């Protein structure tokens, strides 16, 4: 019984951290974080982004924070994502339930910065 309780507590903790991905866009940067505690979190300045496009993550790449052959992947649910190419050439992918909308909003924000 104790081991089942421990497993349940560990699963609840993992879900509270990685079960939800929040993405925020403003005029200066793109921010994203996992969980209800806003941790872990990242930000990327719009000035550091040169290209953004809609893409798909593969089922075997999993959920959470992953190192992939293409670069970092931040994903909580589903396979939809946006691929961001940074000024130095590195790429990251951020999972989204609505990648087309996120991509369009980010492309608009980038066009306003030019």
PDB file of N, CA, C and O in Angstrom, residues 3 8 46:
ATOM      1  N   UNK A   3       3.880   1.573  -1.223  1.00  0.00           N
ATOM      2  CA  UNK A   3       4.513   1.774  -2.525  1.00  0.00           C
ATOM      3  C   UNK A   3       3.515   2.318  -3.549  1.00  0.00           C
ATOM      4  O   UNK A   3       3.881   3.135  -4.388  1.00  0.00           O
ATOM      5  N   UNK A   8       1.714   7.054  -6.643  1.00  0.00           N
ATOM      6  CA  UNK A   8       0.675   8.052  -6.921  1.00  0.00           C
ATOM      7  C   UNK A   8       1.188   9.460  -6.653  1.00  0.00           C
ATOM      8  O   UNK A   8       0.934  10.382  -7.445  1.00  0.00           O
ATOM      9  N   UNK A  46      12.369  37.996 -29.567  1.00  0.00           N
ATOM     10  CA  UNK A  46      11.936  37.961 -30.965  1.00  0.00           C
ATOM     11  C   UNK A  46      13.077  38.337 -31.903  1.00  0.00           C
ATOM     12  O   UNK A  46      13.164  37.812 -33.018  1.00  0.00           O
TER      13      UNK A  46
END
